XYZ file of C-alpha atoms in Angstrom:
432
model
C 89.769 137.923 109.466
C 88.110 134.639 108.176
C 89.663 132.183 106.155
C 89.365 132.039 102.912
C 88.922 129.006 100.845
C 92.519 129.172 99.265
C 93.802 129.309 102.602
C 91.992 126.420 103.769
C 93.345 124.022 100.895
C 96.669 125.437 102.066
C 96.849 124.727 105.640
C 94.773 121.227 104.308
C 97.977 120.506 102.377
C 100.789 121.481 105.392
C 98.627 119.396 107.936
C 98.849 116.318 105.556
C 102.565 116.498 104.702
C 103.918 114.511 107.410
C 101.102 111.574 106.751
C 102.339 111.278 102.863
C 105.816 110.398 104.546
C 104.354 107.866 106.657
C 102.351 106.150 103.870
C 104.681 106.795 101.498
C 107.712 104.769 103.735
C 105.143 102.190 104.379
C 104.271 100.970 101.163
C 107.745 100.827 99.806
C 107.843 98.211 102.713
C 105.017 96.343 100.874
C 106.540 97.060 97.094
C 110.325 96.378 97.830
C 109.552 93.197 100.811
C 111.589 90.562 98.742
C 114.720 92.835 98.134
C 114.214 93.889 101.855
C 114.413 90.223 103.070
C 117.089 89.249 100.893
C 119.377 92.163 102.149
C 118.259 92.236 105.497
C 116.894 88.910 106.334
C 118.664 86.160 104.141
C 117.715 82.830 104.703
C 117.765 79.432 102.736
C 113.853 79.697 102.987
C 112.159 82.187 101.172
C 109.271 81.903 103.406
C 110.936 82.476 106.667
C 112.986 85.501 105.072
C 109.948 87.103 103.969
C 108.166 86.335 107.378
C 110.961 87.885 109.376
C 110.535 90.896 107.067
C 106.804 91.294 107.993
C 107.524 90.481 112.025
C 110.165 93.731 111.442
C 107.067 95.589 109.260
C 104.866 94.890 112.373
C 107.028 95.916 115.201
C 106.256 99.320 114.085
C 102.739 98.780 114.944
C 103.718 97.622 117.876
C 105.138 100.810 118.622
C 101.768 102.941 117.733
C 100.648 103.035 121.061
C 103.332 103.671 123.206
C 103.357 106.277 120.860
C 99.703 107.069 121.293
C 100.525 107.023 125.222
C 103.521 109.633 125.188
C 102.777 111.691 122.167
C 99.160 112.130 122.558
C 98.878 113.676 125.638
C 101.417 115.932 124.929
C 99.685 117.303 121.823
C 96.748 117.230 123.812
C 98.738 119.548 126.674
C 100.853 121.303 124.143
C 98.888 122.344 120.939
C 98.725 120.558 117.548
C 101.113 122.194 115.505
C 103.686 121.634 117.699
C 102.916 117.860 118.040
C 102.554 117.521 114.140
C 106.439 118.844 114.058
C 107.505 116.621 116.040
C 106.126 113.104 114.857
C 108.047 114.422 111.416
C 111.173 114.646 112.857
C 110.728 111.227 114.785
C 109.243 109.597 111.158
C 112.428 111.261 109.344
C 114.737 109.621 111.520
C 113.745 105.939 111.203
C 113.404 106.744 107.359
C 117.215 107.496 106.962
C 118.247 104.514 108.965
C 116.508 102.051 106.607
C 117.399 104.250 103.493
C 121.058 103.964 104.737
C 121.749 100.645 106.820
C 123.982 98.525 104.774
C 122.696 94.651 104.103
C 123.474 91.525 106.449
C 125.982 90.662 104.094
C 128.504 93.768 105.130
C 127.867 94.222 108.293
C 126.227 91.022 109.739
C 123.440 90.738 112.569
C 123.575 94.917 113.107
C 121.510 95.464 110.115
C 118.445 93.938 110.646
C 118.754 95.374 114.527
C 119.084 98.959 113.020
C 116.091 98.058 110.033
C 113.656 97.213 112.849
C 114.917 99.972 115.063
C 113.796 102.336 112.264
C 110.380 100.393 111.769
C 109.918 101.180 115.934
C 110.747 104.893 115.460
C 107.976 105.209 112.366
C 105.597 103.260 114.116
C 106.478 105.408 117.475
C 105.948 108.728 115.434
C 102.748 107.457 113.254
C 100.761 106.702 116.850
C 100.198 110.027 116.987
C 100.668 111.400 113.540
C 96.957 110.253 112.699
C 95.494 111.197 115.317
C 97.323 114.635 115.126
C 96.354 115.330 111.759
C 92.959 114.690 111.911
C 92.143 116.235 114.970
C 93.265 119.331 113.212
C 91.394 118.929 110.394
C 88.288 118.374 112.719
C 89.061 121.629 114.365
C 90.011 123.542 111.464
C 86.901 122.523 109.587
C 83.473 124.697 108.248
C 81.188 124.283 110.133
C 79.109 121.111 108.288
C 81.826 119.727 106.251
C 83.657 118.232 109.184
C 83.644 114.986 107.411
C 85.046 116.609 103.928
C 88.107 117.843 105.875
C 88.765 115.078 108.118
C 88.898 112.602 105.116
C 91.528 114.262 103.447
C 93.876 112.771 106.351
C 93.161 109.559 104.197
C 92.956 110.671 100.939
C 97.034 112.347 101.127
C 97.734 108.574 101.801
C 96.412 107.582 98.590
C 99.148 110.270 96.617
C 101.716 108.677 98.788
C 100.500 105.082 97.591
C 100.524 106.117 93.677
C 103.849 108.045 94.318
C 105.338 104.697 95.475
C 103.927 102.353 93.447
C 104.947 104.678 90.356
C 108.675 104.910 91.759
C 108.369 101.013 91.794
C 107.171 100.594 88.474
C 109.397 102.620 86.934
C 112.652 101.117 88.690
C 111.120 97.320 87.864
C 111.159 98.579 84.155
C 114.233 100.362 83.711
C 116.671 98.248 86.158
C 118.065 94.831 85.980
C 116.485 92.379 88.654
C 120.127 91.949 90.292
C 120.510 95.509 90.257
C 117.208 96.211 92.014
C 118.347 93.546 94.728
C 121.273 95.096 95.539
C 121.053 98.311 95.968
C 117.963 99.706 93.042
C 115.100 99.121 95.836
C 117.224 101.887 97.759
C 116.319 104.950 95.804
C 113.287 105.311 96.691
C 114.019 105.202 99.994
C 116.664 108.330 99.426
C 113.777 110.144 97.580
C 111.667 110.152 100.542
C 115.058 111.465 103.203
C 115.646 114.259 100.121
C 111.829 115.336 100.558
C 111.811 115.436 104.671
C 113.354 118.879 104.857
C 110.542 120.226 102.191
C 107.977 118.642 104.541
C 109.000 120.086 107.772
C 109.429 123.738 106.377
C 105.758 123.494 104.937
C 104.662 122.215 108.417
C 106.304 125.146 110.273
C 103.978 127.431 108.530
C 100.947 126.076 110.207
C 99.084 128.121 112.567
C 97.325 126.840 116.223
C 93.859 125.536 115.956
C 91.004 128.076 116.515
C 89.524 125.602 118.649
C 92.473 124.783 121.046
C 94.010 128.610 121.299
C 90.518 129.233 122.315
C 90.736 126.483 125.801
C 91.446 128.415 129.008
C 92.127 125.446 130.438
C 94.057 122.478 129.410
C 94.674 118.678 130.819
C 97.213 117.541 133.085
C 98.916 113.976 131.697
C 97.430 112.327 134.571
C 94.448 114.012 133.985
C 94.318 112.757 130.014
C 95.098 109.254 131.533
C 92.043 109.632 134.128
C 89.736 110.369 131.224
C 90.564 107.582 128.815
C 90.183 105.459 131.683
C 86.619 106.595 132.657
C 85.677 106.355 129.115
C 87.329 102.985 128.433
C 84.433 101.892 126.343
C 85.122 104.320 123.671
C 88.672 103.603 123.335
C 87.615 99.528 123.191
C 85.070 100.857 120.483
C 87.059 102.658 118.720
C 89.685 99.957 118.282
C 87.267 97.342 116.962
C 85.839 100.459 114.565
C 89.519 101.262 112.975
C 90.221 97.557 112.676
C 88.016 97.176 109.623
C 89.830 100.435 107.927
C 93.309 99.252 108.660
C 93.074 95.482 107.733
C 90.899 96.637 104.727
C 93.362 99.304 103.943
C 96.504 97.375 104.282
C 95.664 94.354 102.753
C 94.348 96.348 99.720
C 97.499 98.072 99.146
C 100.128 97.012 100.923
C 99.615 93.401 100.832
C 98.623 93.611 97.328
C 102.272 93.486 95.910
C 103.120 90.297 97.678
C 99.878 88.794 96.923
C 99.383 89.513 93.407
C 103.540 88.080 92.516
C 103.491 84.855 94.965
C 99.891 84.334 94.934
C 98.682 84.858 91.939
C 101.837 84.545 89.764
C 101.297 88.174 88.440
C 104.007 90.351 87.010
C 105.685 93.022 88.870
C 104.318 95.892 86.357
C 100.658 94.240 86.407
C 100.514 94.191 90.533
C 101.743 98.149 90.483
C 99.445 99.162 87.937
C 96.501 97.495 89.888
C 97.866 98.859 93.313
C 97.977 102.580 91.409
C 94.420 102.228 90.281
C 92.931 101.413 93.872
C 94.805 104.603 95.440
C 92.988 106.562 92.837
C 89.663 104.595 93.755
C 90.877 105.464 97.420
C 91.390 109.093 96.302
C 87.814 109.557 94.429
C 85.949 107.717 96.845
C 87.001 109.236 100.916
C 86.052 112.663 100.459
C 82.902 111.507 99.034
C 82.270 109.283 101.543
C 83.147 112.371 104.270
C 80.705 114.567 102.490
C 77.529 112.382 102.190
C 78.586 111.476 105.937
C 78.057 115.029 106.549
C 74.628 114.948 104.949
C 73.206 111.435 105.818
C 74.895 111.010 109.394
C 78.154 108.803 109.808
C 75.847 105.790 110.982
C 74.341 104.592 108.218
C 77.597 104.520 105.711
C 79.488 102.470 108.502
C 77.130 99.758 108.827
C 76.081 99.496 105.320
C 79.730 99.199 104.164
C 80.927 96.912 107.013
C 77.830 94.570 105.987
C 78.894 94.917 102.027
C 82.281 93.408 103.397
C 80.985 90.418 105.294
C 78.748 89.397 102.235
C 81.553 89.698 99.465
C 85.205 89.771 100.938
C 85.795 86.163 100.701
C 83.883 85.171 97.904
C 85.341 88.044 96.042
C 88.673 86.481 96.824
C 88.263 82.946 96.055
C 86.557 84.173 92.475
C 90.057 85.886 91.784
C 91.996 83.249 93.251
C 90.217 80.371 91.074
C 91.472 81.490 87.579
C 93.883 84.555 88.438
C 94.399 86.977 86.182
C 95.134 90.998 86.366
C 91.791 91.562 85.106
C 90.035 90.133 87.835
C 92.819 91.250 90.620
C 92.025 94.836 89.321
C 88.134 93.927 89.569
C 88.091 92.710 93.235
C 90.443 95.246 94.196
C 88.746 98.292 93.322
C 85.569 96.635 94.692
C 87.197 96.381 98.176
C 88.618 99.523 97.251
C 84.776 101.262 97.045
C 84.001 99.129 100.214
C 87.066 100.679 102.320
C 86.991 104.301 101.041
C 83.166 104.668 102.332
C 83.724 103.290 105.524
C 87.312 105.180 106.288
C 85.400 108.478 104.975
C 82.595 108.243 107.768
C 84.561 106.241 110.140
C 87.940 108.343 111.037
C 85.565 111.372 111.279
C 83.195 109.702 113.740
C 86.058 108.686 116.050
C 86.997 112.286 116.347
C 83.622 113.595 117.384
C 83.164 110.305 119.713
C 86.337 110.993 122.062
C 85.938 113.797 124.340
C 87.274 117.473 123.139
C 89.564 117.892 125.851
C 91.491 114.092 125.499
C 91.018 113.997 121.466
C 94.278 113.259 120.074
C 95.168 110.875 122.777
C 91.925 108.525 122.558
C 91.842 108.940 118.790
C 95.312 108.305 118.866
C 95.164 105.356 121.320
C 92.294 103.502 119.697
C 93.618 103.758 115.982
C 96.981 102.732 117.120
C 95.880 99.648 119.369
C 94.007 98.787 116.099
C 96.591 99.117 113.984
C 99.010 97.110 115.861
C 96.021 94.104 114.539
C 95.560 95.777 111.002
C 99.368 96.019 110.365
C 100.189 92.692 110.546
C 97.578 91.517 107.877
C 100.781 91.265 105.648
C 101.944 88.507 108.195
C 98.574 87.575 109.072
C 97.917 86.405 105.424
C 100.571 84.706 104.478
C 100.224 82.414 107.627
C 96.554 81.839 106.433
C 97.330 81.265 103.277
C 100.092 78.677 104.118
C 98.502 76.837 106.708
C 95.139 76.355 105.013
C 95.905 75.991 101.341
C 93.246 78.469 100.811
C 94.495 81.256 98.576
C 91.868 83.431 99.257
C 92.100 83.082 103.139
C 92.915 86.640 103.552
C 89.317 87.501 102.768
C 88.152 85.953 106.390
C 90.688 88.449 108.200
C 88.653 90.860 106.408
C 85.333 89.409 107.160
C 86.512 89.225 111.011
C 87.679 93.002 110.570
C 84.058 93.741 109.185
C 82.287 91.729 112.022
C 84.016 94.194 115.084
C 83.619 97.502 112.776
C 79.945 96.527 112.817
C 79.372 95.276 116.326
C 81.407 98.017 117.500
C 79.298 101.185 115.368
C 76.299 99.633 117.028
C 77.202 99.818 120.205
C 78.733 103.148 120.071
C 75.975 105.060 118.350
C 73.733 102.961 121.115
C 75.250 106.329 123.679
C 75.135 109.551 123.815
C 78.433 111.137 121.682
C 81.644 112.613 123.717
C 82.329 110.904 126.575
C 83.659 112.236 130.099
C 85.574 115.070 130.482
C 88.495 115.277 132.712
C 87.030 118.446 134.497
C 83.725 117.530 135.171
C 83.096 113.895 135.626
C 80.135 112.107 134.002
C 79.371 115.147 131.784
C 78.467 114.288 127.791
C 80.483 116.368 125.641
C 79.372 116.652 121.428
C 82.250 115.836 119.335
């Protein structure tokens, strides 16, 4: 019996569960970084506390592709909805230990060891959880709206992002500053353990992909590695492709916080009111973006958008940074907003259909995490730039560099025939 279209928003909303808890855990990172270093990572210098807290941030993205390495293949051996249950229950378990860890204060150099050992088992769990999810959105798709679906693997981060950002707001307006240092920036951190068991009873409803119940035959581990090897090149393009989506992404919303209170002297309300409106820009604009990708061809959106971000990024920045105000944040923002949400709508639908069928969630995992590990650290990134040039708007050439490989690397991909080499018949092109 086919599907019908209430039971494709349905199994749309179980496969994107798991990547709300991701986003959701990452961007109270961003919100609450201050109160994190503070109770985690004290230190006479505000500057080195709140670098150590963005080294711990990006040790999760170190993890992503070891993750990518020992999760994908397994999906890509095992099914999807099996994978997708299992990057939860990895994701939930480095969420509780940061919910839970008590400060440096109480129990001394063990709670920044167990903080960053929860930031390695998120970042171990979200190599794959991307490439999980939208692999099965890919496979689950109509046929023509393949972009549509896919982008909705984005667009469930944006809820996560308002979600957040409205916890924060609210707890920055109703709490003392002391209390929120001490133990206020916790809460929402409990929210998201109360919500895990929710999230994994939704995702043991999902079904197997069409597509992958349908394979006779499926890939060895050795025989996943062999592949990504022989089609190294779209790995290495892929990786210079996501770069521009996560730096973009991350410094949009995740860095934003930090950026708009130290940088720009903004209040804490004005910086999560301006981070809330670009997740709704986010929102509006990806499954747009997926859709006209659908109708125009993936090519043209993802160089037109990576050359919109090498013209404006920086001077966008240094307008804002010139005479701040929250105005002018919330001006730029959604403009690099729009720029983002059309790329990431064409682009994480393009990397599906570029790896080869039977090695999918591992090279789409691989490449996104390897570029992640990069785009991740634009929170410590940044700041370095920012304090070693005295240019407030430096972030804006990370962004411009992120462009540059998102546009060298589309060329060069869409230069050769789509697919790749698959691991049963060696030099063979297979469509995405």
């Amino acid at each position: 019996m086919a599907d019908t279209g209430s039971d494709k928003v349905k199994t749309v909303l179980r496969v994107v569960s798991g990547n709300f808890l991701e986003m959701y855990d990452f961007f109270l990172f961003g919100i609450f970084a201050r109160e994190i270093s503070e109770t985690f990572f004290p230190s006479d210098d505000p500057y080195a506390s709140l670098m150590a807290t963005f080294l711990s941030f990006a040790a999760g993205f170190a993890m992503r592709p070891i993750g990518a390495l020992v999760l994908g293949p397994y999906i890509d051996r095992i099914g999807r909805r099996q994978g997708l249950l299992v990057t939860l229950a990895i994701m939930a378990c480095g969420t509780i230990l940061i919910a839970f860890v008590p400060g440096y204060a109480t129990i001394g150099v063990i709670a920044p060891v167990l903080v960053v050992l929860g930031r390695l088992l998120q970042g171990f769990s979200a190599g794959v959880e991307l490439g999980g999810v939208s692999v099965y959105l890919s496979e689950m798709a109509t046929p023509g709206n393949k972009g549509f679906y896919v982008s909705w693997q984005s667009a469930s981060q944006q809820v996560a992002v308002v979600f957040a950002a409205l916890l924060g707001f609210a707890i920055a307006n109703l709490m003392a500053p002391e209390a929120i240092s001490e133990w206020g920036w916790r809460i929402p951190f409990f929210i998201g353990c109360a919500i895990v068991p929710f999230l994994y009873m939704i995702r043991r409803s999902l079904q197997e992909t069409k597509e992958f119940a349908a394979r006779k035959v499926h890939p060895t581990t050795s025989q996943i590695f062999a592949t990504l090897a022989a089609d190294w090149y779209l790995v290495l393009g892929g990786v210079a492709m996501v770069i521009m989506t996560t730096v973009s992404f991350y410094l949009i919303t995740i860095y934003t916080p930090t950026f708009g209170r130290r940088v720009l002297n903004l209040t804490e309300s004005q910086v999560l009111l301006a981070t809330m409106a670009i997740a709704v820009s986010n929102f509006i604009w990806l499954p747009i973006s997926g859709a006209v990708s659908d109708r125009i061809g993936r090519k043209p959106i993802l160089v037109g958008f990576t050359v919109l971000a090498l013209l404006t990024a920086y001077p966008a920045l240094a307008w804002l940074v010139r005479e701040p105000s929250f105005g002018k944040m919330l001006a730029v923002e959604l403009w690099l907003s729009l720029i983002y949400a059309w790329y990431n709508g064409a682009m994480v639908v393009a990397l599906t259909e570029l790896i080869p069928a039977s090695v999918r969630t591992s090279g789409f995992s691989l490449a996104y995490s390897l570029a992640t590990t990069l785009g991740g650290s634009s929170l410590l990134i940044s700041t370095w730039l920012i304090q070693h040039t005295g240019d407030k708007a430096a972030p804006g050439y990370w962004m411009s560099f992120a462009a540059l490989c998102g546009l060298i690397a589309t060329l060069a991909l869409y230069r050769r025939p789509a697919g790749g080499v698959q691991y049963a018949a060696p030099g063979n092109a297979i469509g995405g």
